Amino acid sequence: MLVLTTHSVLAEQWRERLVDRAEAFSVTLLETSEAALALLNEAEEQSRNQVLLSTTSKAVTGLSRRALAELDYDLVVLDEVRPLVMDRLRRLIDRAGRVVALTAFTGDSLPEWPLLADYSLSDVEAAMGRPLYSVTRYASTDAESVLQREADQLRSDYPELASPRDERADIDNLAALYSTLLGLAANVERPPETTAVKLRSGRADLLARIWNLVDRVEIASAGDSRLRTLERVVVAESTAGFRCVVVALRVSDISYVSSSLADLGYQPVALVSSATEPSQRKAVISSLEPGQILVCGSSVTAELADVPTPCTVVLWSPRALTEVLDRIGGLDGVRIRVLMEEGSAPPV
């Protein structure tokens, strides 16, 4: 049997769970070249009762790729493997008697695959006997709502300024809006001959419009309703002795949240993102003390499986909820709270 995951932390979680239950089989995690080389040197009979664990990146490169390609599999499990990666795994999939994909994607993502079972969030919560997350609501001020509408209108009036990251759903707070507006201003201020952006009207008028919004966002940030709500939650949780992890989507959000908490006297112990060295991420997360605060990016949430408990994970943006639930939903001692604007529906 072969289990392929997208992240080394998920592969390690599989190993820990299977080792606890292993009786008639062995469990091998292909995390090093030495492990892959040992597998290459094994006789076929020795591999029959093995469960092999690997990330998709290792499965298609180097010694792990060679070792896995030598074997046939009764079962291959694809744990959250992205559809775009399927073609690169085709040689392994074709050597399997059966293949099962565990995915949070809809059926449209894997249209050729028959659906064996479908578990909703409510099914999982019913089985666990408790909700997987709670919602903390906040009300945007009139000024924030006006700024958001004007920014939406600006992007609608100038679609040529849009970038792949400039999605409305991604700009759901003042920090993200501020960062986006600064990016727009930088694009417009470049000399016309150095940018691919072709404007249908004068740059001076557009710049004046952008900078007007930037100035007003700076003023509104002093009373940022989402930030004030986050501060209340974090202060209450950390004061009660809970470890507190704030998960944000953007690098600018991580910095904004961290500096705002520090201004209140609640200095996060660290900022962790995909740019942080894996060993450092693991060390910071696993050593978090009661009452301490950590701010991290959503890209490293799988590693929060190692966080000591009790711990409260607070989501700065509801767009991170699906990924966080996939990675750490249901872990004992970990509470997940998501900040959401009044009237908005959860993304899951």
Short mmCIF file of C-alpha atoms in Angstrom, two decimals:
data_model
loop_
_atom_site.label_atom_id
_atom_site.label_comp_id
_atom_site.label_asym_id
_atom_site.label_seq_id
_atom_site.Cartn_x
_atom_site.Cartn_y
_atom_site.Cartn_z
CA MET A 1 0.00 0.00 0.00
CA LEU A 2 1.20 3.49 -0.83
CA VAL A 3 -0.07 6.74 0.72
CA LEU A 4 0.84 10.00 -1.05
CA THR A 5 0.32 13.37 0.61
CA THR A 6 0.97 16.96 -0.38
CA HIS A 7 2.90 17.83 2.76
CA SER A 8 5.55 16.08 4.86
CA VAL A 9 3.61 16.89 8.05
CA LEU A 10 0.60 14.97 6.73
CA ALA A 11 2.81 12.01 5.86
CA GLU A 12 4.18 12.07 9.41
CA GLN A 13 0.62 12.13 10.78
CA TRP A 14 -0.20 9.02 8.71
CA ARG A 15 2.93 7.32 10.07
CA GLU A 16 2.05 8.07 13.70
CA ARG A 17 -1.51 6.77 13.32
CA LEU A 18 -0.57 3.65 11.38
CA VAL A 19 2.32 2.68 13.66
CA ASP A 20 -0.09 2.68 16.60
CA ARG A 21 -2.33 0.23 14.74
CA ALA A 22 0.26 -1.82 12.85
CA GLU A 23 0.24 -5.55 13.61
CA ALA A 24 0.57 -7.50 10.35
CA PHE A 25 2.39 -4.79 8.39
CA SER A 26 5.29 -2.39 8.66
CA VAL A 27 5.21 1.35 8.02
CA THR A 28 7.95 3.15 6.09
CA LEU A 29 8.12 6.90 5.60
CA LEU A 30 10.28 7.87 2.62
CA GLU A 31 11.61 11.10 4.05
CA THR A 32 15.31 10.60 3.30
CA SER A 33 17.49 9.24 0.50
CA GLU A 34 18.64 6.50 2.87
CA ALA A 35 15.07 5.27 3.34
CA ALA A 36 14.51 5.24 -0.42
CA LEU A 37 17.79 3.38 -1.01
CA ALA A 38 16.86 0.77 1.60
CA LEU A 39 13.55 0.23 -0.16
CA LEU A 40 15.34 -0.21 -3.49
CA ASN A 41 17.51 -2.94 -1.96
CA GLU A 42 14.64 -4.88 -0.43
CA ALA A 43 13.37 -8.09 -1.95
CA GLU A 44 9.81 -8.02 -3.30
CA GLU A 45 8.61 -10.40 -0.60
CA GLN A 46 9.76 -8.02 2.09
CA SER A 47 7.72 -5.19 0.61
CA ARG A 48 4.43 -7.07 0.39
CA ASN A 49 3.29 -6.26 3.91
CA GLN A 50 4.48 -2.68 3.93
CA VAL A 51 2.63 0.60 3.98
CA LEU A 52 4.77 3.18 2.22
CA LEU A 53 4.31 6.89 2.91
CA SER A 54 5.64 9.70 0.73
CA THR A 55 4.96 13.24 -0.35
CA THR A 56 4.07 13.81 -3.99
CA SER A 57 7.21 15.89 -4.53
CA LYS A 58 9.47 13.02 -3.40
CA ALA A 59 7.43 10.46 -5.33
CA VAL A 60 8.27 12.08 -8.66
CA THR A 61 11.96 12.90 -8.07
CA GLY A 62 15.21 11.24 -7.09
CA LEU A 63 15.68 7.91 -5.33
CA SER A 64 12.14 7.82 -3.97
CA ARG A 65 10.80 7.96 -7.51
CA ARG A 66 13.03 5.04 -8.56
CA ALA A 67 12.15 2.99 -5.49
CA LEU A 68 8.40 3.47 -5.79
CA ALA A 69 8.45 2.78 -9.52
CA GLU A 70 9.83 -0.75 -8.87
CA LEU A 71 6.78 -1.88 -6.93
CA ASP A 72 3.19 -2.86 -7.61
CA TYR A 73 0.51 -1.76 -5.14
CA ASP A 74 -2.70 -3.32 -3.92
CA LEU A 75 -3.89 0.15 -2.93
CA VAL A 76 -2.73 3.74 -3.47
CA VAL A 77 -4.26 6.47 -1.30
CA LEU A 78 -4.01 10.06 -2.53
CA ASP A 79 -4.47 12.38 0.45
CA GLU A 80 -5.42 15.86 -0.75
CA VAL A 81 -3.36 15.45 -3.93
CA ARG A 82 -4.18 18.27 -6.31
CA PRO A 83 -5.75 17.29 -9.66
CA LEU A 84 -2.95 19.13 -11.49
CA VAL A 85 -0.41 16.70 -10.00
CA MET A 86 -2.28 13.58 -11.14
CA ASP A 87 -0.51 13.32 -14.51
CA ARG A 88 2.91 13.26 -12.85
CA LEU A 89 1.72 10.39 -10.65
CA ARG A 90 0.19 8.42 -13.51
CA ARG A 91 2.95 5.76 -13.57
CA LEU A 92 2.36 4.98 -9.90
CA ILE A 93 -1.42 5.06 -10.23
CA ASP A 94 -1.28 2.65 -13.16
CA ARG A 95 0.64 0.12 -11.03
CA ALA A 96 -2.08 0.01 -8.36
CA GLY A 97 -4.86 -2.51 -7.99
CA ARG A 98 -7.05 0.22 -6.52
CA VAL A 99 -6.71 3.96 -6.03
CA VAL A 100 -8.65 6.05 -3.52
CA ALA A 101 -8.51 9.86 -3.37
CA LEU A 102 -9.29 11.72 -0.15
CA THR A 103 -10.17 15.25 -1.15
CA ALA A 104 -12.02 18.34 -0.02
CA PHE A 105 -12.63 19.26 -3.66
CA THR A 106 -16.01 18.89 -5.31
CA GLY A 107 -16.78 16.07 -7.70
CA ASP A 108 -16.12 18.41 -10.61
CA SER A 109 -12.41 18.41 -9.68
CA LEU A 110 -12.08 14.68 -10.41
CA PRO A 111 -14.94 14.07 -12.86
CA GLU A 112 -13.70 10.64 -14.02
CA TRP A 113 -13.54 9.25 -10.47
CA PRO A 114 -16.64 7.53 -9.01
CA LEU A 115 -17.71 8.87 -5.63
CA LEU A 116 -17.36 6.18 -2.95
CA ALA A 117 -18.39 8.22 0.08
CA ASP A 118 -19.28 11.81 0.80
CA TYR A 119 -18.88 13.26 4.29
CA SER A 120 -20.09 16.76 5.03
CA LEU A 121 -18.89 18.96 7.84
CA SER A 122 -22.08 18.19 9.77
CA ASP A 123 -21.41 14.43 9.37
CA VAL A 124 -17.96 14.83 10.89
CA GLU A 125 -19.24 17.02 13.72
CA ALA A 126 -22.00 14.52 14.49
CA ALA A 127 -19.46 11.70 14.69
CA MET A 128 -17.22 13.74 16.99
CA GLY A 129 -20.08 15.04 19.11
CA ARG A 130 -18.92 18.66 18.93
CA PRO A 131 -18.55 21.48 16.40
CA LEU A 132 -15.19 21.77 14.64
CA TYR A 133 -15.13 25.55 14.84
CA SER A 134 -16.97 28.55 16.25
CA VAL A 135 -17.72 31.92 14.65
CA THR A 136 -17.03 35.31 16.20
CA ARG A 137 -18.95 38.05 14.41
CA TYR A 138 -18.01 41.69 13.96
CA ALA A 139 -19.86 44.61 12.37
CA SER A 140 -18.05 46.73 9.80
CA THR A 141 -18.38 50.46 10.31
CA ASP A 142 -20.08 52.62 7.71
CA ALA A 143 -16.70 54.10 6.79
CA GLU A 144 -15.23 50.63 6.15
CA SER A 145 -18.17 49.62 3.98
CA VAL A 146 -17.91 52.80 1.92
CA LEU A 147 -14.17 52.29 1.39
CA GLN A 148 -14.71 48.71 0.27
CA ARG A 149 -17.42 49.72 -2.21
CA GLU A 150 -15.27 52.52 -3.64
CA ALA A 151 -12.29 50.19 -4.00
CA ASP A 152 -14.50 47.62 -5.75
CA GLN A 153 -15.72 50.36 -8.10
CA LEU A 154 -12.14 51.43 -8.82
CA ARG A 155 -11.15 47.91 -9.84
CA SER A 156 -14.31 47.63 -11.90
CA ASP A 157 -13.56 50.90 -13.69
CA TYR A 158 -9.96 49.85 -14.41
CA PRO A 159 -9.94 46.08 -14.99
CA GLU A 160 -6.59 46.48 -16.76
CA LEU A 161 -5.03 47.02 -13.31
CA ALA A 162 -6.15 43.60 -12.04
CA SER A 163 -3.54 41.00 -11.14
CA PRO A 164 -3.97 37.24 -10.51
CA ARG A 165 -3.94 37.85 -6.73
CA ASP A 166 -6.34 40.80 -6.89
CA GLU A 167 -9.52 38.88 -6.13
CA ARG A 168 -12.39 40.55 -4.30
CA ALA A 169 -12.71 37.65 -1.86
CA ASP A 170 -9.05 38.00 -0.98
CA ILE A 171 -9.42 41.70 -0.09
CA ASP A 172 -11.75 41.25 2.86
CA ASN A 173 -10.09 43.51 5.43
CA LEU A 174 -8.50 46.95 5.67
CA ALA A 175 -4.94 45.62 5.77
CA ALA A 176 -5.42 43.70 2.53
CA LEU A 177 -7.19 46.67 0.95
CA TYR A 178 -4.36 49.00 1.94
CA SER A 179 -1.72 46.66 0.51
CA THR A 180 -3.68 46.25 -2.72
CA LEU A 181 -4.13 49.99 -3.19
CA LEU A 182 -0.41 50.60 -2.70
CA GLY A 183 0.27 47.96 -5.34
CA LEU A 184 -2.13 49.66 -7.75
CA ALA A 185 -0.49 53.02 -7.14
CA ALA A 186 2.96 51.55 -7.81
CA ASN A 187 1.75 50.06 -11.11
CA VAL A 188 0.21 53.34 -12.26
CA GLU A 189 3.26 55.41 -11.24
CA ARG A 190 5.64 53.38 -13.39
CA PRO A 191 6.61 55.09 -16.68
CA PRO A 192 4.19 53.96 -19.42
CA GLU A 193 6.99 52.42 -21.47
CA THR A 194 8.03 50.12 -18.58
CA THR A 195 4.64 48.56 -17.83
CA ALA A 196 2.16 46.44 -19.74
CA VAL A 197 -0.73 48.33 -18.12
CA LYS A 198 -2.50 50.46 -20.74
CA LEU A 199 -4.90 52.93 -19.19
CA ARG A 200 -7.97 54.24 -20.93
CA SER A 201 -7.79 57.59 -19.11
CA GLY A 202 -5.28 59.90 -17.43
CA ARG A 203 -2.83 58.54 -14.92
CA ALA A 204 -2.91 61.70 -12.81
CA ASP A 205 -6.65 61.45 -12.14
CA LEU A 206 -6.39 57.73 -11.36
CA LEU A 207 -3.48 58.26 -8.99
CA ALA A 208 -5.37 61.00 -7.16
CA ARG A 209 -8.30 58.61 -6.75
CA ILE A 210 -6.08 55.80 -5.44
CA TRP A 211 -4.16 57.97 -2.99
CA ASN A 212 -7.39 59.44 -1.68
CA LEU A 213 -8.52 55.93 -0.83
CA VAL A 214 -5.15 55.09 0.72
CA ASP A 215 -5.33 58.11 3.02
CA ARG A 216 -8.85 57.25 4.11
CA VAL A 217 -7.95 53.60 4.75
CA GLU A 218 -5.10 54.75 7.01
CA ILE A 219 -7.55 56.85 9.01
CA ALA A 220 -10.14 54.07 9.18
CA SER A 221 -7.53 51.54 10.34
CA ALA A 222 -7.40 53.24 13.74
CA GLY A 223 -10.87 51.81 14.38
CA ASP A 224 -10.61 48.63 12.29
CA SER A 225 -13.60 46.59 13.47
CA ARG A 226 -12.13 43.21 12.55
CA LEU A 227 -8.86 44.06 14.29
CA ARG A 228 -10.64 45.26 17.45
CA THR A 229 -12.58 41.96 17.53
CA LEU A 230 -9.42 39.92 17.02
CA GLU A 231 -7.71 41.79 19.83
CA ARG A 232 -10.56 41.01 22.24
CA VAL A 233 -10.47 37.31 21.33
CA VAL A 234 -6.68 36.99 21.55
CA VAL A 235 -6.43 38.90 24.82
CA ALA A 236 -9.20 36.81 26.40
CA GLU A 237 -7.71 33.49 25.24
CA SER A 238 -4.12 34.27 26.19
CA THR A 239 -5.13 35.75 29.55
CA ALA A 240 -7.06 32.54 30.28
CA GLY A 241 -3.85 30.55 29.71
CA PHE A 242 -4.56 29.24 26.23
CA ARG A 243 -1.85 29.22 23.62
CA CYS A 244 -3.15 31.43 20.82
CA VAL A 245 -2.31 31.10 17.12
CA VAL A 246 -3.60 33.69 14.63
CA VAL A 247 -3.74 32.46 11.03
CA ALA A 248 -3.67 35.04 8.21
CA LEU A 249 -3.61 34.68 4.42
CA ARG A 250 -1.33 37.46 3.26
CA VAL A 251 2.16 38.46 4.36
CA SER A 252 0.84 42.01 4.82
CA ASP A 253 -1.92 40.66 7.10
CA ILE A 254 0.63 38.78 9.22
CA SER A 255 2.63 41.96 9.74
CA TYR A 256 -0.47 44.08 10.36
CA VAL A 257 -1.91 41.73 12.97
CA SER A 258 1.41 41.23 14.72
CA SER A 259 2.26 44.92 15.01
CA SER A 260 -1.25 45.76 16.20
CA LEU A 261 -1.12 43.14 18.96
CA ALA A 262 2.35 44.33 19.97
CA ASP A 263 1.04 47.89 20.27
CA LEU A 264 -1.44 46.58 22.84
CA GLY A 265 1.35 44.97 24.81
CA TYR A 266 0.66 41.44 23.54
CA GLN A 267 3.83 40.77 21.57
CA PRO A 268 3.64 37.55 19.47
CA VAL A 269 6.56 35.22 20.15
CA ALA A 270 7.15 34.81 16.41
CA LEU A 271 5.85 35.33 12.89
CA VAL A 272 5.83 32.10 10.88
CA SER A 273 5.25 31.80 7.12
CA SER A 274 6.27 29.57 4.21
CA ALA A 275 9.50 31.61 4.07
CA THR A 276 10.47 30.41 7.55
CA GLU A 277 12.87 27.46 7.62
CA PRO A 278 10.95 24.18 8.27
CA SER A 279 13.09 23.32 11.30
CA GLN A 280 12.49 26.76 12.76
CA ARG A 281 8.74 26.52 12.14
CA LYS A 282 8.58 23.20 13.95
CA ALA A 283 10.65 24.48 16.87
CA VAL A 284 8.55 27.61 17.34
CA ILE A 285 5.21 25.80 17.09
CA SER A 286 6.13 22.87 19.33
CA SER A 287 7.56 25.13 22.06
CA LEU A 288 4.62 27.54 22.34
CA GLU A 289 3.87 28.18 26.01
CA PRO A 290 0.48 28.81 27.71
CA GLY A 291 -0.59 32.42 27.19
CA GLN A 292 1.81 32.98 24.31
CA ILE A 293 0.71 34.26 20.89
CA LEU A 294 1.93 33.12 17.48
CA VAL A 295 0.97 34.70 14.13
CA CYS A 296 1.38 32.51 11.05
CA GLY A 297 0.42 32.14 7.42
CA SER A 298 -2.21 29.65 6.26
CA SER A 299 0.45 27.81 4.24
CA VAL A 300 1.94 26.32 7.41
CA THR A 301 -1.25 25.24 9.17
CA ALA A 302 -0.51 21.52 8.68
CA GLU A 303 2.40 21.94 11.09
CA LEU A 304 0.02 23.21 13.78
CA ALA A 305 -0.72 19.53 14.42
CA ASP A 306 2.39 19.69 16.63
CA VAL A 307 1.22 22.63 18.72
CA PRO A 308 0.95 21.91 22.47
CA THR A 309 -2.55 22.05 23.90
CA PRO A 310 -4.80 23.60 24.98
CA CYS A 311 -4.59 25.99 22.05
CA THR A 312 -6.98 28.37 20.31
CA VAL A 313 -6.48 28.97 16.58
CA VAL A 314 -8.07 32.23 15.40
CA LEU A 315 -8.62 32.77 11.68
CA TRP A 316 -8.14 36.36 10.54
CA SER A 317 -9.95 35.53 7.30
CA PRO A 318 -12.73 32.95 6.80
CA ARG A 319 -11.13 32.04 3.48
CA ALA A 320 -8.56 30.03 5.46
CA LEU A 321 -11.24 27.91 7.14
CA THR A 322 -11.39 25.03 4.64
CA GLU A 323 -7.62 24.55 4.65
CA VAL A 324 -7.38 24.79 8.44
CA LEU A 325 -10.19 22.27 8.96
CA ASP A 326 -8.53 19.90 6.50
CA ARG A 327 -5.26 20.12 8.40
CA ILE A 328 -6.12 20.36 12.10
CA GLY A 329 -9.91 20.14 12.40
CA GLY A 330 -10.93 17.85 15.25
CA LEU A 331 -7.57 17.69 17.01
CA ASP A 332 -7.98 17.18 20.75
CA GLY A 333 -7.31 20.34 22.71
CA VAL A 334 -7.38 22.64 19.67
CA ARG A 335 -10.24 25.11 19.31
CA ILE A 336 -10.77 26.93 16.03
CA ARG A 337 -12.44 30.35 15.96
CA VAL A 338 -13.11 32.25 12.75
CA LEU A 339 -13.75 35.98 12.48
CA MET A 340 -16.64 36.77 10.16
CA GLU A 341 -18.53 39.88 9.23
CA GLU A 342 -22.14 40.01 10.33
CA GLY A 343 -24.45 38.66 7.66
CA SER A 344 -21.78 36.64 5.84
CA ALA A 345 -22.06 32.88 5.39
CA PRO A 346 -19.25 30.45 6.36
CA PRO A 347 -17.25 29.20 3.36
CA VAL A 348 -17.81 25.55 4.36
#
